[in-house]
Amino acid sequence: YRSPPPAKYGGRHTVTLIPGDGIGPELLNHVRELFRFCCVPVDFEVVRVDSSASSEDDINNAVTAIKRNGVALKGNIETNHNLPPSHNPGTICFDLYANVMHCQSLPGVPTRHKDIDVIIIRENTEGEYSSLEHENVPGVVESLKIITRVNSLRIAEYAFNLAREKGRRKVTAVHKANIMKLGDGLFLQCCKEVAAGYPDITFDKMIVDNTTMQLVSKPQQFDVMVMPNLYGNVVSNVCAGLVGGPGLVPGVNYGKDYAVFETATRNTGKNIANKNIANPTATLLASCLMLDHLKLRAYAKMIRKAVLKTLSETQLQTADLGGQGTTSEVAHSIMQEIQRGGPRTSEQI
Amino acid sequence: MAGNAWRSTLLKLLARCGVRISDASSAPEICETTPLILHQVSRVMGAIKTQSPQPRTFSRGIQTVTLIPGDGIGPEISTAVMKIFEAAKAPIQWEERNVTAIKGPGGRWMIPPEAKESMDKSKIGLKGPLKTPIAAGHPSMNLLLRKTFDLYANVRPCVSIEGYKTPYTDVDLVTIRENTEGEYSGIEHLIVDGVVQSIKLITEEASRRIAEYAFEYARNNQRASVTAVHKANIMRMSDGLFLRKCREVAENYKDVKFTEMYLDTVCLNMVQDPSQFDVLVMPNLYGDILSDLCAGLIGGLGVTPSGNIGANGVAIFESVHGTAPDIAGKDLANPTALLLSAVMMLRHMGLHGHANKIETACFDTIREKKVLTKDLGGNSKCSEFTADICRRVQDMD
């Protein structure tokens, strides 16, 4: 379904690494160390794009690097309000139209709700984030929300395909078509059309405010959810909070030819930067998803298993989960866990 | 409540700066000041002189309230509320009116003139759920009411109910949502086949108005902070304008702490630790989502009160759940949402004593768990639930 990543030479993949701001750089360093420790055949090409005066050229260099490699792993970049709006330039340049977040209750993490397993698919390019705003009359600002048939069909197609691939039973479209009759109405109609081609999967729809209410009382009822951009932002943050916070959930932005891996809720965490207390789980799990994408599944499985095992050890949990562990302790424990698995020959990998 | 103590502190402070005021409505006599102090003084003067929508105290007289029972379970829960108010001897006289859409002169849909007249006179309304028939040709009744009375602020206090267990036990926040513009302006166009555009409208006037209401509410209800919820990193101009207005208004209310937070961060933190939030103010769409999210935290729409504040001192308090046609007329409905909205109404009118009495009785009944309606986990009828609350209220006297 997805075209293979282009940058593989001599058996080693090259991946663009964008450290970003806040906790991004330190956590991505841990990823690099871990990969080195496990002898993962991935080389990182570091591209610096962050809020501190990134010129047009820097951003263009990053774009070229990602285009060349096809895959990127990134930390979050804080919005610089002095620069012209170009949110996440990546999503527009590479047409990363699907943001996919898999939220599941992880063992050992204290949460109010249990047994959550939701895949959230969010349209990543249009909707409310089109950045088309104008002030026709002083004091009156209009912001345009664009919904197109093409993009709605595309994201619906992606959602149902993913649901089928992963053996999921139900896809729920989240909307506000009772108020935005034309806009969200079009989105819903496209979802319905695509659903007709997948009779094995149940198609359901729910209004966004009811959705958030259901999520905080009974999140177990949801399976796969698909929605336009803004609701996707809200719902993914609510779900991330439900399973334990921003430090645990990885997210992926898929385009036809490119994929960018990051933490699902895109927090810079600048208050906890460089204090060795950030939770590396989300970033590490994102790197595992990247390894899956590069078809290095055995490495992905090995690292993921170690990460989840360490997560369940309550004495090592970081501050965001209520524990006192440091980032380096967690990273160290993961490496020890991998080592405990014994040496691997190249056949096993 | 901003009262005499606050006022005298201010007067003392101003005296220290060299400003004497004989009465607040006249211009201050300024002895010797620097331009900086003059600027600060005029800001403070602005705060004193601002016409705040203060709750009117009706300690002796009977106040008329327009009651709109609504559809479905509306009539039975309204009756329940009236009974409880009678038992509590609240000085309220109900004037029942029905709202249905009728076509007025000129072809515009409007609410019946008797209803409008009654509301204009009494200024306070209590409303049950109204059904919006699909494809009826007229807009929803709630929308009509909103437009008729310019209900610009939707206020929803969300407090965890002891006795109705949800995974969240320490919720105590208020969401204030701009109710007239934003994403719900209803302006949509089909640009070309397959491309639709929805317009989100943010105006300076509406943003300023809602921000002022939020800070006034915080001050009048002893809330410590107001948080503006926005997405100005993405929607720079529209949410940027909203945020700017909030910041400007915050300057006049230095006693209330003002913070700003991105919508996604609020959602993330809200489901992990709702106790960190106090008063939240935001544009229409975010308000819709967040207020329902908060309602979900405390147990759903069946127990959440809500109030709509309009221009010219009009306030309509309502229950936000649906009409529940499947249980209508069967004495199974839960009147808690409408009752708590009525309590909110009493507080708005300054009748705190009665409000506290009724609210305590209601919470005690829920806590005892003996006569709960089906949606709260019990097996009792609406009338039994109501009778229990009435009994408690009477016992309190």
PDB file of N, CA, C and O in Angstrom, chain B residues 171-225:
ATOM      1  N   VAL B 171     -13.717  18.393  40.110  1.00  0.00           N
ATOM      2  CA  VAL B 171     -13.970  19.396  39.083  1.00  0.00           C
ATOM      3  C   VAL B 171     -14.679  20.595  39.707  1.00  0.00           C
ATOM      4  O   VAL B 171     -15.640  20.436  40.438  1.00  0.00           O
ATOM      5  N   ASP B 172     -14.185  21.788  39.442  1.00  0.00           N
ATOM      6  CA  ASP B 172     -14.881  22.993  39.902  1.00  0.00           C
ATOM      7  C   ASP B 172     -14.482  24.117  38.967  1.00  0.00           C
ATOM      8  O   ASP B 172     -13.597  24.914  39.263  1.00  0.00           O
ATOM      9  N   LEU B 173     -15.100  24.151  37.809  1.00  0.00           N
ATOM     10  CA  LEU B 173     -14.727  25.183  36.864  1.00  0.00           C
ATOM     11  C   LEU B 173     -15.967  25.749  36.179  1.00  0.00           C
ATOM     12  O   LEU B 173     -17.067  25.234  36.342  1.00  0.00           O
ATOM     13  N   VAL B 174     -15.775  26.838  35.461  1.00  0.00           N
ATOM     14  CA  VAL B 174     -16.883  27.488  34.763  1.00  0.00           C
ATOM     15  C   VAL B 174     -16.440  27.730  33.328  1.00  0.00           C
ATOM     16  O   VAL B 174     -15.363  28.264  33.101  1.00  0.00           O
ATOM     17  N   THR B 175     -17.253  27.319  32.370  1.00  0.00           N
ATOM     18  CA  THR B 175     -16.892  27.632  30.977  1.00  0.00           C
ATOM     19  C   THR B 175     -17.802  28.761  30.503  1.00  0.00           C
ATOM     20  O   THR B 175     -19.019  28.694  30.657  1.00  0.00           O
ATOM     21  N   ILE B 176     -17.178  29.792  29.946  1.00  0.00           N
ATOM     22  CA  ILE B 176     -17.945  30.913  29.422  1.00  0.00           C
ATOM     23  C   ILE B 176     -17.679  30.970  27.936  1.00  0.00           C
ATOM     24  O   ILE B 176     -16.541  31.156  27.501  1.00  0.00           O
ATOM     25  N   ARG B 177     -18.730  30.803  27.182  1.00  0.00           N
ATOM     26  CA  ARG B 177     -18.562  30.637  25.742  1.00  0.00           C
ATOM     27  C   ARG B 177     -19.265  31.760  25.011  1.00  0.00           C
ATOM     28  O   ARG B 177     -20.400  32.106  25.328  1.00  0.00           O
ATOM     29  N   GLU B 178     -18.584  32.328  24.044  1.00  0.00           N
ATOM     30  CA  GLU B 178     -19.173  33.365  23.203  1.00  0.00           C
ATOM     31  C   GLU B 178     -20.227  32.690  22.346  1.00  0.00           C
ATOM     32  O   GLU B 178     -19.954  31.673  21.709  1.00  0.00           O
ATOM     33  N   ASN B 179     -21.435  33.238  22.338  1.00  0.00           N
ATOM     34  CA  ASN B 179     -22.547  32.475  21.787  1.00  0.00           C
ATOM     35  C   ASN B 179     -23.102  32.997  20.474  1.00  0.00           C
ATOM     36  O   ASN B 179     -24.055  32.443  19.943  1.00  0.00           O
ATOM     37  N   THR B 180     -22.539  34.086  19.938  1.00  0.00           N
ATOM     38  CA  THR B 180     -23.201  34.669  18.774  1.00  0.00           C
ATOM     39  C   THR B 180     -22.458  34.522  17.458  1.00  0.00           C
ATOM     40  O   THR B 180     -23.060  34.513  16.399  1.00  0.00           O
ATOM     41  N   GLU B 181     -21.118  34.438  17.517  1.00  0.00           N
ATOM     42  CA  GLU B 181     -20.407  34.458  16.242  1.00  0.00           C
ATOM     43  C   GLU B 181     -19.448  33.272  16.147  1.00  0.00           C
ATOM     44  O   GLU B 181     -19.813  32.155  16.482  1.00  0.00           O
ATOM     45  N   GLY B 182     -18.253  33.533  15.728  1.00  0.00           N
ATOM     46  CA  GLY B 182     -17.262  32.471  15.632  1.00  0.00           C
ATOM     47  C   GLY B 182     -17.577  31.503  14.505  1.00  0.00           C
ATOM     48  O   GLY B 182     -18.026  31.887  13.422  1.00  0.00           O
ATOM     49  N   GLU B 183     -17.343  30.246  14.775  1.00  0.00           N
ATOM     50  CA  GLU B 183     -17.502  29.240  13.727  1.00  0.00           C
ATOM     51  C   GLU B 183     -18.967  28.968  13.424  1.00  0.00           C
ATOM     52  O   GLU B 183     -19.279  28.326  12.415  1.00  0.00           O
ATOM     53  N   TYR B 184     -19.840  29.417  14.305  1.00  0.00           N
ATOM     54  CA  TYR B 184     -21.248  29.097  14.123  1.00  0.00           C
ATOM     55  C   TYR B 184     -22.008  30.249  13.475  1.00  0.00           C
ATOM     56  O   TYR B 184     -23.177  30.434  13.694  1.00  0.00           O
ATOM     57  N   SER B 185     -21.294  31.038  12.694  1.00  0.00           N
ATOM     58  CA  SER B 185     -21.971  32.155  12.049  1.00  0.00           C
ATOM     59  C   SER B 185     -22.944  31.660  10.997  1.00  0.00           C
ATOM     60  O   SER B 185     -23.811  32.396  10.549  1.00  0.00           O
ATOM     61  N   GLY B 186     -22.774  30.416  10.564  1.00  0.00           N
ATOM     62  CA  GLY B 186     -23.705  29.864   9.583  1.00  0.00           C
ATOM     63  C   GLY B 186     -23.462  30.352   8.181  1.00  0.00           C
ATOM     64  O   GLY B 186     -24.291  30.166   7.294  1.00  0.00           O
ATOM     65  N   ILE B 187     -22.309  30.994   7.953  1.00  0.00           N
ATOM     66  CA  ILE B 187     -22.019  31.515   6.613  1.00  0.00           C
ATOM     67  C   ILE B 187     -21.199  30.469   5.866  1.00  0.00           C
ATOM     68  O   ILE B 187     -20.048  30.223   6.191  1.00  0.00           O
ATOM     69  N   GLU B 188     -21.804  29.842   4.901  1.00  0.00           N
ATOM     70  CA  GLU B 188     -21.092  28.827   4.127  1.00  0.00           C
ATOM     71  C   GLU B 188     -21.374  29.020   2.654  1.00  0.00           C
ATOM     72  O   GLU B 188     -22.454  29.445   2.277  1.00  0.00           O
ATOM     73  N   HIS B 189     -20.372  28.687   1.843  1.00  0.00           N
ATOM     74  CA  HIS B 189     -20.581  28.783   0.389  1.00  0.00           C
ATOM     75  C   HIS B 189     -20.003  27.575  -0.305  1.00  0.00           C
ATOM     76  O   HIS B 189     -18.992  27.028   0.115  1.00  0.00           O
ATOM     77  N   LEU B 190     -20.601  27.250  -1.416  1.00  0.00           N
ATOM     78  CA  LEU B 190     -20.039  26.234  -2.296  1.00  0.00           C
ATOM     79  C   LEU B 190     -19.234  27.000  -3.339  1.00  0.00           C
ATOM     80  O   LEU B 190     -19.796  27.686  -4.187  1.00  0.00           O
ATOM     81  N   ILE B 191     -17.916  26.907  -3.265  1.00  0.00           N
ATOM     82  CA  ILE B 191     -17.077  27.727  -4.154  1.00  0.00           C
ATOM     83  C   ILE B 191     -17.134  27.181  -5.579  1.00  0.00           C
ATOM     84  O   ILE B 191     -17.505  27.863  -6.505  1.00  0.00           O
ATOM     85  N   VAL B 192     -16.677  25.928  -5.704  1.00  0.00           N
ATOM     86  CA  VAL B 192     -16.861  25.209  -6.969  1.00  0.00           C
ATOM     87  C   VAL B 192     -17.374  23.845  -6.546  1.00  0.00           C
ATOM     88  O   VAL B 192     -17.384  23.517  -5.382  1.00  0.00           O
ATOM     89  N   ASP B 193     -17.752  23.046  -7.472  1.00  0.00           N
ATOM     90  CA  ASP B 193     -18.261  21.733  -7.131  1.00  0.00           C
ATOM     91  C   ASP B 193     -17.191  20.958  -6.382  1.00  0.00           C
ATOM     92  O   ASP B 193     -16.096  20.744  -6.888  1.00  0.00           O
ATOM     93  N   GLY B 194     -17.491  20.557  -5.143  1.00  0.00           N
ATOM     94  CA  GLY B 194     -16.524  19.770  -4.396  1.00  0.00           C
ATOM     95  C   GLY B 194     -15.656  20.585  -3.459  1.00  0.00           C
ATOM     96  O   GLY B 194     -14.815  20.037  -2.767  1.00  0.00           O
ATOM     97  N   VAL B 195     -15.829  21.889  -3.412  1.00  0.00           N
ATOM     98  CA  VAL B 195     -15.046  22.721  -2.485  1.00  0.00           C
ATOM     99  C   VAL B 195     -16.013  23.599  -1.712  1.00  0.00           C
ATOM    100  O   VAL B 195     -16.751  24.387  -2.293  1.00  0.00           O
ATOM    101  N   VAL B 196     -16.001  23.425  -0.386  1.00  0.00           N
ATOM    102  CA  VAL B 196     -16.923  24.200   0.446  1.00  0.00           C
ATOM    103  C   VAL B 196     -16.132  25.087   1.390  1.00  0.00           C
ATOM    104  O   VAL B 196     -15.086  24.699   1.896  1.00  0.00           O
ATOM    105  N   GLN B 197     -16.641  26.264   1.618  1.00  0.00           N
ATOM    106  CA  GLN B 197     -15.966  27.192   2.508  1.00  0.00           C
ATOM    107  C   GLN B 197     -16.916  27.590   3.624  1.00  0.00           C
ATOM    108  O   GLN B 197     -18.048  27.980   3.381  1.00  0.00           O
ATOM    109  N   SER B 198     -16.458  27.470   4.870  1.00  0.00           N
ATOM    110  CA  SER B 198     -17.234  27.931   6.027  1.00  0.00           C
ATOM    111  C   SER B 198     -16.501  29.115   6.595  1.00  0.00           C
ATOM    112  O   SER B 198     -15.289  29.074   6.752  1.00  0.00           O
ATOM    113  N   ILE B 199     -17.231  30.141   6.953  1.00  0.00           N
ATOM    114  CA  ILE B 199     -16.547  31.327   7.462  1.00  0.00           C
ATOM    115  C   ILE B 199     -16.679  31.409   8.968  1.00  0.00           C
ATOM    116  O   ILE B 199     -17.762  31.276   9.526  1.00  0.00           O
ATOM    117  N   LYS B 200     -15.539  31.619   9.619  1.00  0.00           N
ATOM    118  CA  LYS B 200     -15.524  31.843  11.063  1.00  0.00           C
ATOM    119  C   LYS B 200     -15.323  33.332  11.268  1.00  0.00           C
ATOM    120  O   LYS B 200     -14.333  33.902  10.813  1.00  0.00           O
ATOM    121  N   LEU B 201     -16.269  33.927  11.949  1.00  0.00           N
ATOM    122  CA  LEU B 201     -16.253  35.375  12.112  1.00  0.00           C
ATOM    123  C   LEU B 201     -15.888  35.746  13.544  1.00  0.00           C
ATOM    124  O   LEU B 201     -16.503  35.278  14.483  1.00  0.00           O
ATOM    125  N   ILE B 202     -14.878  36.581  13.694  1.00  0.00           N
ATOM    126  CA  ILE B 202     -14.544  37.066  15.036  1.00  0.00           C
ATOM    127  C   ILE B 202     -14.557  38.580  14.968  1.00  0.00           C
ATOM    128  O   ILE B 202     -13.898  39.173  14.117  1.00  0.00           O
ATOM    129  N   THR B 203     -15.326  39.214  15.828  1.00  0.00           N
ATOM    130  CA  THR B 203     -15.341  40.674  15.831  1.00  0.00           C
ATOM    131  C   THR B 203     -14.799  41.200  17.147  1.00  0.00           C
ATOM    132  O   THR B 203     -14.863  40.554  18.181  1.00  0.00           O
ATOM    133  N   GLU B 204     -14.288  42.407  17.063  1.00  0.00           N
ATOM    134  CA  GLU B 204     -13.713  43.062  18.229  1.00  0.00           C
ATOM    135  C   GLU B 204     -14.772  43.245  19.306  1.00  0.00           C
ATOM    136  O   GLU B 204     -14.546  42.968  20.480  1.00  0.00           O
ATOM    137  N   GLU B 205     -15.939  43.687  18.870  1.00  0.00           N
ATOM    138  CA  GLU B 205     -17.015  44.021  19.806  1.00  0.00           C
ATOM    139  C   GLU B 205     -17.454  42.804  20.610  1.00  0.00           C
ATOM    140  O   GLU B 205     -17.521  42.823  21.831  1.00  0.00           O
ATOM    141  N   ALA B 206     -17.730  41.713  19.903  1.00  0.00           N
ATOM    142  CA  ALA B 206     -18.211  40.508  20.585  1.00  0.00           C
ATOM    143  C   ALA B 206     -17.137  39.948  21.501  1.00  0.00           C
ATOM    144  O   ALA B 206     -17.429  39.490  22.613  1.00  0.00           O
ATOM    145  N   SER B 207     -15.877  39.988  21.053  1.00  0.00           N
ATOM    146  CA  SER B 207     -14.798  39.450  21.878  1.00  0.00           C
ATOM    147  C   SER B 207     -14.637  40.272  23.146  1.00  0.00           C
ATOM    148  O   SER B 207     -14.484  39.736  24.251  1.00  0.00           O
ATOM    149  N   ARG B 208     -14.718  41.583  22.989  1.00  0.00           N
ATOM    150  CA  ARG B 208     -14.580  42.449  24.161  1.00  0.00           C
ATOM    151  C   ARG B 208     -15.714  42.194  25.135  1.00  0.00           C
ATOM    152  O   ARG B 208     -15.524  42.086  26.342  1.00  0.00           O
ATOM    153  N   ARG B 209     -16.917  42.039  24.582  1.00  0.00           N
ATOM    154  CA  ARG B 209     -18.098  41.856  25.426  1.00  0.00           C
ATOM    155  C   ARG B 209     -18.000  40.581  26.248  1.00  0.00           C
ATOM    156  O   ARG B 209     -18.271  40.569  27.452  1.00  0.00           O
ATOM    157  N   ILE B 210     -17.595  39.490  25.586  1.00  0.00           N
ATOM    158  CA  ILE B 210     -17.525  38.220  26.308  1.00  0.00           C
ATOM    159  C   ILE B 210     -16.392  38.240  27.330  1.00  0.00           C
ATOM    160  O   ILE B 210     -16.528  37.726  28.444  1.00  0.00           O
ATOM    161  N   ALA B 211     -15.288  38.898  26.972  1.00  0.00           N
ATOM    162  CA  ALA B 211     -14.169  38.955  27.919  1.00  0.00           C
ATOM    163  C   ALA B 211     -14.590  39.733  29.158  1.00  0.00           C
ATOM    164  O   ALA B 211     -14.320  39.326  30.289  1.00  0.00           O
ATOM    165  N   GLU B 212     -15.290  40.850  28.939  1.00  0.00           N
ATOM    166  CA  GLU B 212     -15.745  41.643  30.079  1.00  0.00           C
ATOM    167  C   GLU B 212     -16.689  40.851  30.939  1.00  0.00           C
ATOM    168  O   GLU B 212     -16.602  40.879  32.165  1.00  0.00           O
ATOM    169  N   TYR B 213     -17.598  40.121  30.303  1.00  0.00           N
ATOM    170  CA  TYR B 213     -18.529  39.321  31.100  1.00  0.00           C
ATOM    171  C   TYR B 213     -17.764  38.300  31.936  1.00  0.00           C
ATOM    172  O   TYR B 213     -18.061  38.075  33.111  1.00  0.00           O
ATOM    173  N   ALA B 214     -16.759  37.669  31.312  1.00  0.00           N
ATOM    174  CA  ALA B 214     -16.012  36.627  32.016  1.00  0.00           C
ATOM    175  C   ALA B 214     -15.336  37.186  33.258  1.00  0.00           C
ATOM    176  O   ALA B 214     -15.398  36.601  34.341  1.00  0.00           O
ATOM    177  N   PHE B 215     -14.702  38.356  33.102  1.00  0.00           N
ATOM    178  CA  PHE B 215     -14.007  38.924  34.256  1.00  0.00           C
ATOM    179  C   PHE B 215     -14.989  39.391  35.321  1.00  0.00           C
ATOM    180  O   PHE B 215     -14.752  39.234  36.517  1.00  0.00           O
ATOM    181  N   GLU B 216     -16.109  39.966  34.890  1.00  0.00           N
ATOM    182  CA  GLU B 216     -17.130  40.372  35.862  1.00  0.00           C
ATOM    183  C   GLU B 216     -17.633  39.172  36.624  1.00  0.00           C
ATOM    184  O   GLU B 216     -17.795  39.203  37.846  1.00  0.00           O
ATOM    185  N   TYR B 217     -17.881  38.096  35.907  1.00  0.00           N
ATOM    186  CA  TYR B 217     -18.367  36.873  36.553  1.00  0.00           C
ATOM    187  C   TYR B 217     -17.356  36.382  37.576  1.00  0.00           C
ATOM    188  O   TYR B 217     -17.701  36.020  38.699  1.00  0.00           O
ATOM    189  N   ALA B 218     -16.074  36.405  37.150  1.00  0.00           N
ATOM    190  CA  ALA B 218     -15.028  35.924  38.058  1.00  0.00           C
ATOM    191  C   ALA B 218     -15.004  36.767  39.321  1.00  0.00           C
ATOM    192  O   ALA B 218     -14.928  36.261  40.439  1.00  0.00           O
ATOM    193  N   ARG B 219     -15.099  38.054  39.133  1.00  0.00           N
ATOM    194  CA  ARG B 219     -15.059  38.949  40.286  1.00  0.00           C
ATOM    195  C   ARG B 219     -16.268  38.739  41.183  1.00  0.00           C
ATOM    196  O   ARG B 219     -16.152  38.642  42.400  1.00  0.00           O
ATOM    197  N   ASN B 220     -17.464  38.678  40.582  1.00  0.00           N
ATOM    198  CA  ASN B 220     -18.681  38.560  41.379  1.00  0.00           C
ATOM    199  C   ASN B 220     -18.811  37.228  42.081  1.00  0.00           C
ATOM    200  O   ASN B 220     -19.552  37.102  43.046  1.00  0.00           O
ATOM    201  N   ASN B 221     -18.148  36.226  41.559  1.00  0.00           N
ATOM    202  CA  ASN B 221     -18.294  34.898  42.157  1.00  0.00           C
ATOM    203  C   ASN B 221     -17.027  34.433  42.849  1.00  0.00           C
ATOM    204  O   ASN B 221     -16.844  33.238  43.067  1.00  0.00           O
ATOM    205  N   GLN B 222     -16.152  35.373  43.160  1.00  0.00           N
ATOM    206  CA  GLN B 222     -14.914  35.052  43.884  1.00  0.00           C
ATOM    207  C   GLN B 222     -14.107  33.950  43.217  1.00  0.00           C
ATOM    208  O   GLN B 222     -13.656  33.019  43.867  1.00  0.00           O
ATOM    209  N   ARG B 223     -13.959  34.052  41.900  1.00  0.00           N
ATOM    210  CA  ARG B 223     -13.107  33.084  41.226  1.00  0.00           C
ATOM    211  C   ARG B 223     -11.734  33.720  41.044  1.00  0.00           C
ATOM    212  O   ARG B 223     -11.628  34.901  40.770  1.00  0.00           O
ATOM    213  N   ALA B 224     -10.700  32.882  41.169  1.00  0.00           N
ATOM    214  CA  ALA B 224      -9.363  33.453  41.210  1.00  0.00           C
ATOM    215  C   ALA B 224      -8.782  33.784  39.843  1.00  0.00           C
ATOM    216  O   ALA B 224      -8.050  34.751  39.704  1.00  0.00           O
ATOM    217  N   SER B 225      -9.084  32.988  38.826  1.00  0.00           N
ATOM    218  CA  SER B 225      -8.410  33.243  37.555  1.00  0.00           C
ATOM    219  C   SER B 225      -9.316  33.019  36.372  1.00  0.00           C
ATOM    220  O   SER B 225     -10.308  32.300  36.438  1.00  0.00           O
TER     221      SER B 225
END
